PDB file of C-alpha atoms in Angstrom:
ATOM      1  CA  GLU Y 221     115.356 104.575  73.130  1.00  0.00           C
ATOM      2  CA  ASP Y 222     115.089 104.775  77.057  1.00  0.00           C
ATOM      3  CA  ASP Y 223     118.471 102.637  76.983  1.00  0.00           C
ATOM      4  CA  ALA Y 224     120.523 105.316  74.829  1.00  0.00           C
ATOM      5  CA  SER Y 225     118.817 108.463  76.785  1.00  0.00           C
ATOM      6  CA  LYS Y 226     119.834 106.784  80.232  1.00  0.00           C
ATOM      7  CA  TRP Y 227     123.270 105.909  78.754  1.00  0.00           C
ATOM      8  CA  LEU Y 228     123.467 109.660  77.677  1.00  0.00           C
ATOM      9  CA  ALA Y 229     122.512 110.754  80.872  1.00  0.00           C
ATOM     10  CA  SER Y 230     124.600 108.687  83.228  1.00  0.00           C
ATOM     11  CA  ILE Y 231     127.601 110.223  81.122  1.00  0.00           C
ATOM     12  CA  ASN Y 232     126.385 113.693  81.566  1.00  0.00           C
ATOM     13  CA  HIS Y 233     125.790 113.011  85.240  1.00  0.00           C
ATOM     14  CA  PHE Y 234     129.054 111.248  85.379  1.00  0.00           C
ATOM     15  CA  PHE Y 235     131.158 114.598  83.921  1.00  0.00           C
ATOM     16  CA  ASP Y 236     128.635 116.851  86.564  1.00  0.00           C
ATOM     17  CA  ILE Y 237     130.083 114.598  89.108  1.00  0.00           C
ATOM     18  CA  ILE Y 238     133.997 114.597  88.578  1.00  0.00           C
ATOM     19  CA  ARG Y 239     134.296 118.131  87.204  1.00  0.00           C
ATOM     20  CA  LEU Y 240     137.524 117.989  85.131  1.00  0.00           C
ATOM     21  CA  PRO Y 241     138.610 121.283  84.276  1.00  0.00           C
ATOM     22  CA  GLY Y 242     137.557 122.173  80.277  1.00  0.00           C
ATOM     23  CA  ASN Y 243     134.541 121.978  78.367  1.00  0.00           C
ATOM     24  CA  LYS Y 244     131.865 119.176  79.224  1.00  0.00           C
ATOM     25  CA  ASP Y 245     131.038 118.857  76.070  1.00  0.00           C
ATOM     26  CA  GLU Y 246     134.362 118.235  74.601  1.00  0.00           C
ATOM     27  CA  LEU Y 247     135.163 115.984  77.842  1.00  0.00           C
ATOM     28  CA  CYS Y 248     132.086 113.883  76.907  1.00  0.00           C
ATOM     29  CA  PHE Y 249     132.910 113.665  73.286  1.00  0.00           C
ATOM     30  CA  GLN Y 250     136.391 112.890  74.281  1.00  0.00           C
ATOM     31  CA  TYR Y 251     135.940 110.121  76.843  1.00  0.00           C
ATOM     32  CA  ALA Y 252     132.433 108.797  76.321  1.00  0.00           C
ATOM     33  CA  PRO Y 253     133.123 106.478  73.590  1.00  0.00           C
ATOM     34  CA  ALA Y 254     135.495 104.744  76.024  1.00  0.00           C
ATOM     35  CA  PHE Y 255     132.425 103.319  78.219  1.00  0.00           C
ATOM     36  CA  LEU Y 256     130.873 101.909  75.151  1.00  0.00           C
ATOM     37  CA  LYS Y 257     130.603  97.950  74.577  1.00  0.00           C
ATOM     38  CA  THR Y 258     130.080  95.426  72.239  1.00  0.00           C
ATOM     39  CA  TYR Y 259     128.077  96.696  69.311  1.00  0.00           C
ATOM     40  CA  ALA Y 260     127.741 100.358  70.896  1.00  0.00           C
ATOM     41  CA  TYR Y 261     131.290 100.541  70.315  1.00  0.00           C
ATOM     42  CA  ARG Y 262     131.948  98.935  66.574  1.00  0.00           C
ATOM     43  CA  TRP Y 263     129.486 101.449  65.776  1.00  0.00           C
ATOM     44  CA  TRP Y 264     131.137 104.364  67.092  1.00  0.00           C
ATOM     45  CA  THR Y 265     134.626 103.024  65.655  1.00  0.00           C
ATOM     46  CA  GLU Y 266     133.055 102.776  62.339  1.00  0.00           C
ATOM     47  CA  ASN Y 267     131.211 105.841  62.507  1.00  0.00           C
ATOM     48  CA  LYS Y 268     133.991 108.146  64.624  1.00  0.00           C
ATOM     49  CA  SER Y 269     135.124 109.944  61.277  1.00  0.00           C
ATOM     50  CA  PHE Y 270     131.844 111.549  60.616  1.00  0.00           C
ATOM     51  CA  ILE Y 271     131.124 113.057  63.925  1.00  0.00           C
ATOM     52  CA  GLY Y 272     132.975 116.012  65.162  1.00  0.00           C
ATOM     53  CA  ASP Y 273     131.369 117.056  68.302  1.00  0.00           C
ATOM     54  CA  TRP Y 274     129.219 116.064  71.361  1.00  0.00           C
ATOM     55  CA  SER Y 275     126.159 117.387  69.758  1.00  0.00           C
ATOM     56  CA  CYS Y 276     126.500 115.213  66.805  1.00  0.00           C
ATOM     57  CA  PHE Y 277     127.276 112.158  68.996  1.00  0.00           C
ATOM     58  CA  LYS Y 278     124.188 112.555  70.536  1.00  0.00           C
ATOM     59  CA  GLN Y 279     122.248 113.101  67.643  1.00  0.00           C
ATOM     60  CA  MET Y 280     123.574 109.538  65.685  1.00  0.00           C
ATOM     61  CA  PHE Y 281     124.213 107.920  68.952  1.00  0.00           C
ATOM     62  CA  THR Y 282     120.103 107.890  69.256  1.00  0.00           C
ATOM     63  CA  GLU Y 283     118.859 107.575  65.833  1.00  0.00           C
ATOM     64  CA  GLN Y 284     121.176 104.099  66.500  1.00  0.00           C
ATOM     65  CA  PHE Y 285     120.008 103.146  69.359  1.00  0.00           C
ATOM     66  CA  GLY Y 286     117.127 104.357  70.061  1.00  0.00           C
ATOM     67  CA  GLU Y 287     114.249 103.250  68.092  1.00  0.00           C
ATOM     68  CA  LYS Y 288     111.387 102.637  70.110  1.00  0.00           C
ATOM     69  CA  ASN Y 289     109.566  99.010  69.987  1.00  0.00           C
ATOM     70  CA  GLU Y 290     106.264 100.073  70.965  1.00  0.00           C
ATOM     71  CA  TYR Y 291     104.517  97.026  71.004  1.00  0.00           C
ATOM     72  CA  LEU Y 292     107.655  95.585  73.324  1.00  0.00           C
ATOM     73  CA  LEU Y 293     106.935  97.573  75.396  1.00  0.00           C
ATOM     74  CA  GLU Y 294     103.199  96.989  75.819  1.00  0.00           C
ATOM     75  CA  GLN Y 295     103.918  93.467  76.438  1.00  0.00           C
ATOM     76  CA  GLN Y 296     106.495  93.857  79.020  1.00  0.00           C
ATOM     77  CA  MET Y 297     103.903  96.845  80.939  1.00  0.00           C
ATOM     78  CA  ASN Y 298     101.373  94.300  80.626  1.00  0.00           C
ATOM     79  CA  GLN Y 299     103.240  91.552  81.913  1.00  0.00           C
ATOM     80  CA  ARG Y 300     105.054  92.839  84.891  1.00  0.00           C
ATOM     81  CA  LYS Y 301     103.485  91.548  87.828  1.00  0.00           C
ATOM     82  CA  GLN Y 302     104.805  91.756  91.224  1.00  0.00           C
ATOM     83  CA  GLN Y 303     106.811  89.413  92.846  1.00  0.00           C
ATOM     84  CA  PRO Y 304     106.133  87.139  95.800  1.00  0.00           C
ATOM     85  CA  ASN Y 305     109.035  88.886  97.775  1.00  0.00           C
ATOM     86  CA  GLU Y 306     109.394  91.836  95.965  1.00  0.00           C
ATOM     87  CA  PRO Y 307     108.984  95.119  97.760  1.00  0.00           C
ATOM     88  CA  VAL Y 308     105.810  97.356  96.557  1.00  0.00           C
ATOM     89  CA  ILE Y 309     108.345 100.259  95.796  1.00  0.00           C
ATOM     90  CA  LYS Y 310     110.972  98.844  93.801  1.00  0.00           C
ATOM     91  CA  TYR Y 311     107.972  97.374  91.565  1.00  0.00           C
ATOM     92  CA  TYR Y 312     106.128 100.795  91.855  1.00  0.00           C
ATOM     93  CA  TYR Y 313     108.779 102.210  90.003  1.00  0.00           C
ATOM     94  CA  ASP Y 314     109.197  99.557  87.760  1.00  0.00           C
ATOM     95  CA  MET Y 315     105.941 100.008  86.203  1.00  0.00           C
ATOM     96  CA  MET Y 316     105.963 103.713  86.463  1.00  0.00           C
ATOM     97  CA  GLU Y 317     109.068 103.786  84.293  1.00  0.00           C
ATOM     98  CA  LEU Y 318     107.327 101.218  81.430  1.00  0.00           C
ATOM     99  CA  CYS Y 319     104.258 103.359  81.807  1.00  0.00           C
ATOM    100  CA  HIS Y 320     106.231 106.270  80.833  1.00  0.00           C
ATOM    101  CA  LYS Y 321     108.108 104.320  78.047  1.00  0.00           C
ATOM    102  CA  CYS Y 322     105.068 102.912  76.557  1.00  0.00           C
ATOM    103  CA  ASP Y 323     103.102 106.194  76.559  1.00  0.00           C
ATOM    104  CA  PRO Y 324     104.619 109.563  78.304  1.00  0.00           C
ATOM    105  CA  THR Y 325     101.199 110.891  77.970  1.00  0.00           C
ATOM    106  CA  MET Y 326      99.226 108.231  80.348  1.00  0.00           C
ATOM    107  CA  SER Y 327      97.041 109.592  83.190  1.00  0.00           C
ATOM    108  CA  ASP Y 328      97.386 109.117  86.743  1.00  0.00           C
ATOM    109  CA  LYS Y 329      93.821 106.974  86.609  1.00  0.00           C
ATOM    110  CA  GLN Y 330      95.591 104.395  83.754  1.00  0.00           C
ATOM    111  CA  LYS Y 331      98.505 104.288  85.717  1.00  0.00           C
ATOM    112  CA  ILE Y 332      96.953 102.978  88.765  1.00  0.00           C
ATOM    113  CA  ARG Y 333      95.053 100.733  87.309  1.00  0.00           C
ATOM    114  CA  LYS Y 334      97.967  99.038  85.585  1.00  0.00           C
ATOM    115  CA  LEU Y 335     100.047  99.200  89.151  1.00  0.00           C
ATOM    116  CA  ILE Y 336      96.636  97.606  91.213  1.00  0.00           C
ATOM    117  CA  LEU Y 337      96.573  94.702  88.527  1.00  0.00           C
ATOM    118  CA  GLY Y 338     100.055  93.814  88.434  1.00  0.00           C
ATOM    119  CA  LEU Y 339     100.268  93.624  92.479  1.00  0.00           C
ATOM    120  CA  ARG Y 340     100.515  89.979  94.307  1.00  0.00           C
ATOM    121  CA  LEU Y 341      97.222  88.722  95.874  1.00  0.00           C
ATOM    122  CA  SER Y 342      97.329  89.593  99.169  1.00  0.00           C
ATOM    123  CA  LEU Y 343      97.889  93.155  98.460  1.00  0.00           C
ATOM    124  CA  TYR Y 344      95.616  92.888  95.160  1.00  0.00           C
ATOM    125  CA  GLN Y 345      92.733  92.204  97.330  1.00  0.00           C
ATOM    126  CA  GLU Y 346      93.329  94.684  99.616  1.00  0.00           C
ATOM    127  CA  ALA Y 347      94.271  97.633  97.599  1.00  0.00           C
ATOM    128  CA  ILE Y 348      91.217  97.584  95.187  1.00  0.00           C
ATOM    129  CA  LYS Y 349      88.987  98.330  97.922  1.00  0.00           C
ATOM    130  CA  ASP Y 350      90.385 102.417  98.061  1.00  0.00           C
ATOM    131  CA  ASP Y 351      90.460 105.085  95.866  1.00  0.00           C
ATOM    132  CA  TYR Y 352      94.038 106.915  94.388  1.00  0.00           C
ATOM    133  CA  SER Y 353      93.590 110.205  93.344  1.00  0.00           C
ATOM    134  CA  THR Y 354      97.829 110.488  92.403  1.00  0.00           C
ATOM    135  CA  PRO Y 355      99.690 107.130  92.131  1.00  0.00           C
ATOM    136  CA  LYS Y 356     101.763 108.593  94.578  1.00  0.00           C
ATOM    137  CA  GLU Y 357      98.725 108.532  97.023  1.00  0.00           C
ATOM    138  CA  PHE Y 358      98.505 104.702  95.330  1.00  0.00           C
ATOM    139  CA  LEU Y 359     102.606 104.026  96.802  1.00  0.00           C
ATOM    140  CA  VAL Y 360     101.939 105.265  99.725  1.00  0.00           C
ATOM    141  CA  LYS Y 361      98.618 103.388 101.269  1.00  0.00           C
ATOM    142  CA  VAL Y 362     100.111 100.286  99.525  1.00  0.00           C
ATOM    143  CA  GLN Y 363     103.171 100.210 101.287  1.00  0.00           C
ATOM    144  CA  GLN Y 364     101.158 100.714 104.334  1.00  0.00           C
ATOM    145  CA  LEU Y 365      99.487  97.367 103.431  1.00  0.00           C
ATOM    146  CA  GLU Y 366     102.187  96.078 103.141  1.00  0.00           C
ATOM    147  CA  ASN Y 367     103.489  96.988 106.192  1.00  0.00           C
ATOM    148  CA  ILE Y 368     100.719  95.651 108.433  1.00  0.00           C
ATOM    149  CA  GLU Y 369     100.864  92.495 105.977  1.00  0.00           C
ATOM    150  CA  LYS Y 370     104.462  92.061 107.176  1.00  0.00           C
ATOM    151  CA  LEU Y 371     103.214  92.314 111.375  1.00  0.00           C
ATOM    152  CA  VAL Y 372     100.775  89.683 110.736  1.00  0.00           C
ATOM    153  CA  GLN Y 373     103.317  87.357 109.150  1.00  0.00           C
ATOM    154  CA  LEU Y 374     105.703  88.250 111.942  1.00  0.00           C
ATOM    155  CA  ARG Y 375     102.907  87.553 114.543  1.00  0.00           C
ATOM    156  CA  GLN Y 376     101.517  84.495 112.973  1.00  0.00           C
ATOM    157  CA  THR Y 377     105.407  83.179 112.850  1.00  0.00           C
ATOM    158  CA  SER Y 378     105.940  83.515 117.008  1.00  0.00           C
ATOM    159  CA  ILE Y 379     102.549  82.060 117.421  1.00  0.00           C
ATOM    160  CA  ASP Y 380     103.477  78.925 115.425  1.00  0.00           C
ATOM    161  CA  ASP Y 381     106.696  78.939 117.036  1.00  0.00           C
ATOM    162  CA  SER Y 382     105.134  79.076 120.567  1.00  0.00           C
ATOM    163  CA  THR Y 383     102.692  76.151 119.802  1.00  0.00           C
ATOM    164  CA  ILE Y 384     105.246  73.950 118.598  1.00  0.00           C
ATOM    165  CA  ARG Y 385     106.972  74.537 121.909  1.00  0.00           C
ATOM    166  CA  GLN Y 386     104.261  73.848 123.814  1.00  0.00           C
ATOM    167  CA  GLN Y 387     103.235  70.914 121.742  1.00  0.00           C
ATOM    168  CA  HIS Y 388     106.673  69.484 123.018  1.00  0.00           C
ATOM    169  CA  ASN Y 389     106.727  70.422 126.259  1.00  0.00           C
ATOM    170  CA  ASN Y 390     103.605  68.307 126.304  1.00  0.00           C
ATOM    171  CA  ASP Y 391     104.606  65.902 124.377  1.00  0.00           C
ATOM    172  CA  PRO Y 392     105.729  62.819 127.558  1.00  0.00           C
ATOM    173  CA  SER Y 393     107.765  61.012 124.938  1.00  0.00           C
ATOM    174  CA  SER Y 394     110.627  64.529 124.360  1.00  0.00           C
ATOM    175  CA  GLY Y 395     111.465  63.609 128.226  1.00  0.00           C
ATOM    176  CA  PRO Y 396     114.751  61.700 128.501  1.00  0.00           C
ATOM    177  CA  GLN Y 397     114.254  57.677 128.481  1.00  0.00           C
ATOM    178  CA  ILE Y 398     116.705  57.197 131.611  1.00  0.00           C
ATOM    179  CA  GLU Y 399     114.547  59.063 134.098  1.00  0.00           C
ATOM    180  CA  SER Y 400     111.922  57.095 133.214  1.00  0.00           C
ATOM    181  CA  SER Y 401     113.998  53.504 134.053  1.00  0.00           C
ATOM    182  CA  SER Y 402     114.895  55.060 136.944  1.00  0.00           C
ATOM    183  CA  TYR Y 403     111.490  56.027 137.760  1.00  0.00           C
ATOM    184  CA  VAL Y 404     110.446  52.589 137.488  1.00  0.00           C
ATOM    185  CA  TYR Y 405     113.447  50.836 139.238  1.00  0.00           C
ATOM    186  CA  HIS Y 406     112.727  53.421 142.993  1.00  0.00           C
ATOM    187  CA  GLN Y 407     109.164  52.652 142.592  1.00  0.00           C
ATOM    188  CA  ASN Y 408     109.845  48.924 142.316  1.00  0.00           C
ATOM    189  CA  PRO Y 409     112.880  48.403 145.299  1.00  0.00           C
ATOM    190  CA  SER Y 410     111.428  45.103 146.442  1.00  0.00           C
ATOM    191  CA  SER Y 411     111.625  43.267 143.406  1.00  0.00           C
ATOM    192  CA  SER Y 412     115.288  43.141 144.355  1.00  0.00           C
ATOM    193  CA  PHE Y 413     115.095  42.465 147.645  1.00  0.00           C
ATOM    194  CA  SER Y 414     112.345  39.292 146.525  1.00  0.00           C
ATOM    195  CA  SER Y 415     115.153  37.611 144.467  1.00  0.00           C
ATOM    196  CA  HIS Y 416     117.973  37.872 147.665  1.00  0.00           C
ATOM    197  CA  ARG Y 417     115.460  36.591 149.678  1.00  0.00           C
ATOM    198  CA  SER Y 418     114.953  33.415 147.391  1.00  0.00           C
ATOM    199  CA  TYR Y 419     118.577  32.931 147.272  1.00  0.00           C
TER     200      TYR Y 419
END
């Protein structure tokens, strides 16, 4: 249902932007079928003789492609988890969309619970310590946690790099070997002198 609604909304938005002269509904009806693909276009070719205007097109299109599978939507919502490198804002809007698809009347409290449960562990551990009155408040606060997490990671990376450099500088074996040989030679010049005297 959502895909059908989104497609119709995108067509409507497209003709709002390009502002072609003429009646908008007539333009949509005339050109929208060109944007259909695969089985949707096949549906159009088989049914266009029964569709007389844009209003009829939208109704029949929604009836054909707008069936809502509640079990699938609920499964998608419950299985949606934030990925390791996924920004909070992307996860938030995806989850909110799934919540709306599954239950348009879902309360803010239920949405917030779904949002928290799907967070990656590092954010979940901090997010459950706070309270949120609305999903928007949840987004703002968890984005702050995300920013703190990024700063900590950057600082840790900087510390690790500094430690590696320090260990490298303190390791005698890391210096050029030629310098060590030269040092030994100059410290023992008598060995060469003795050999000449023996001769």
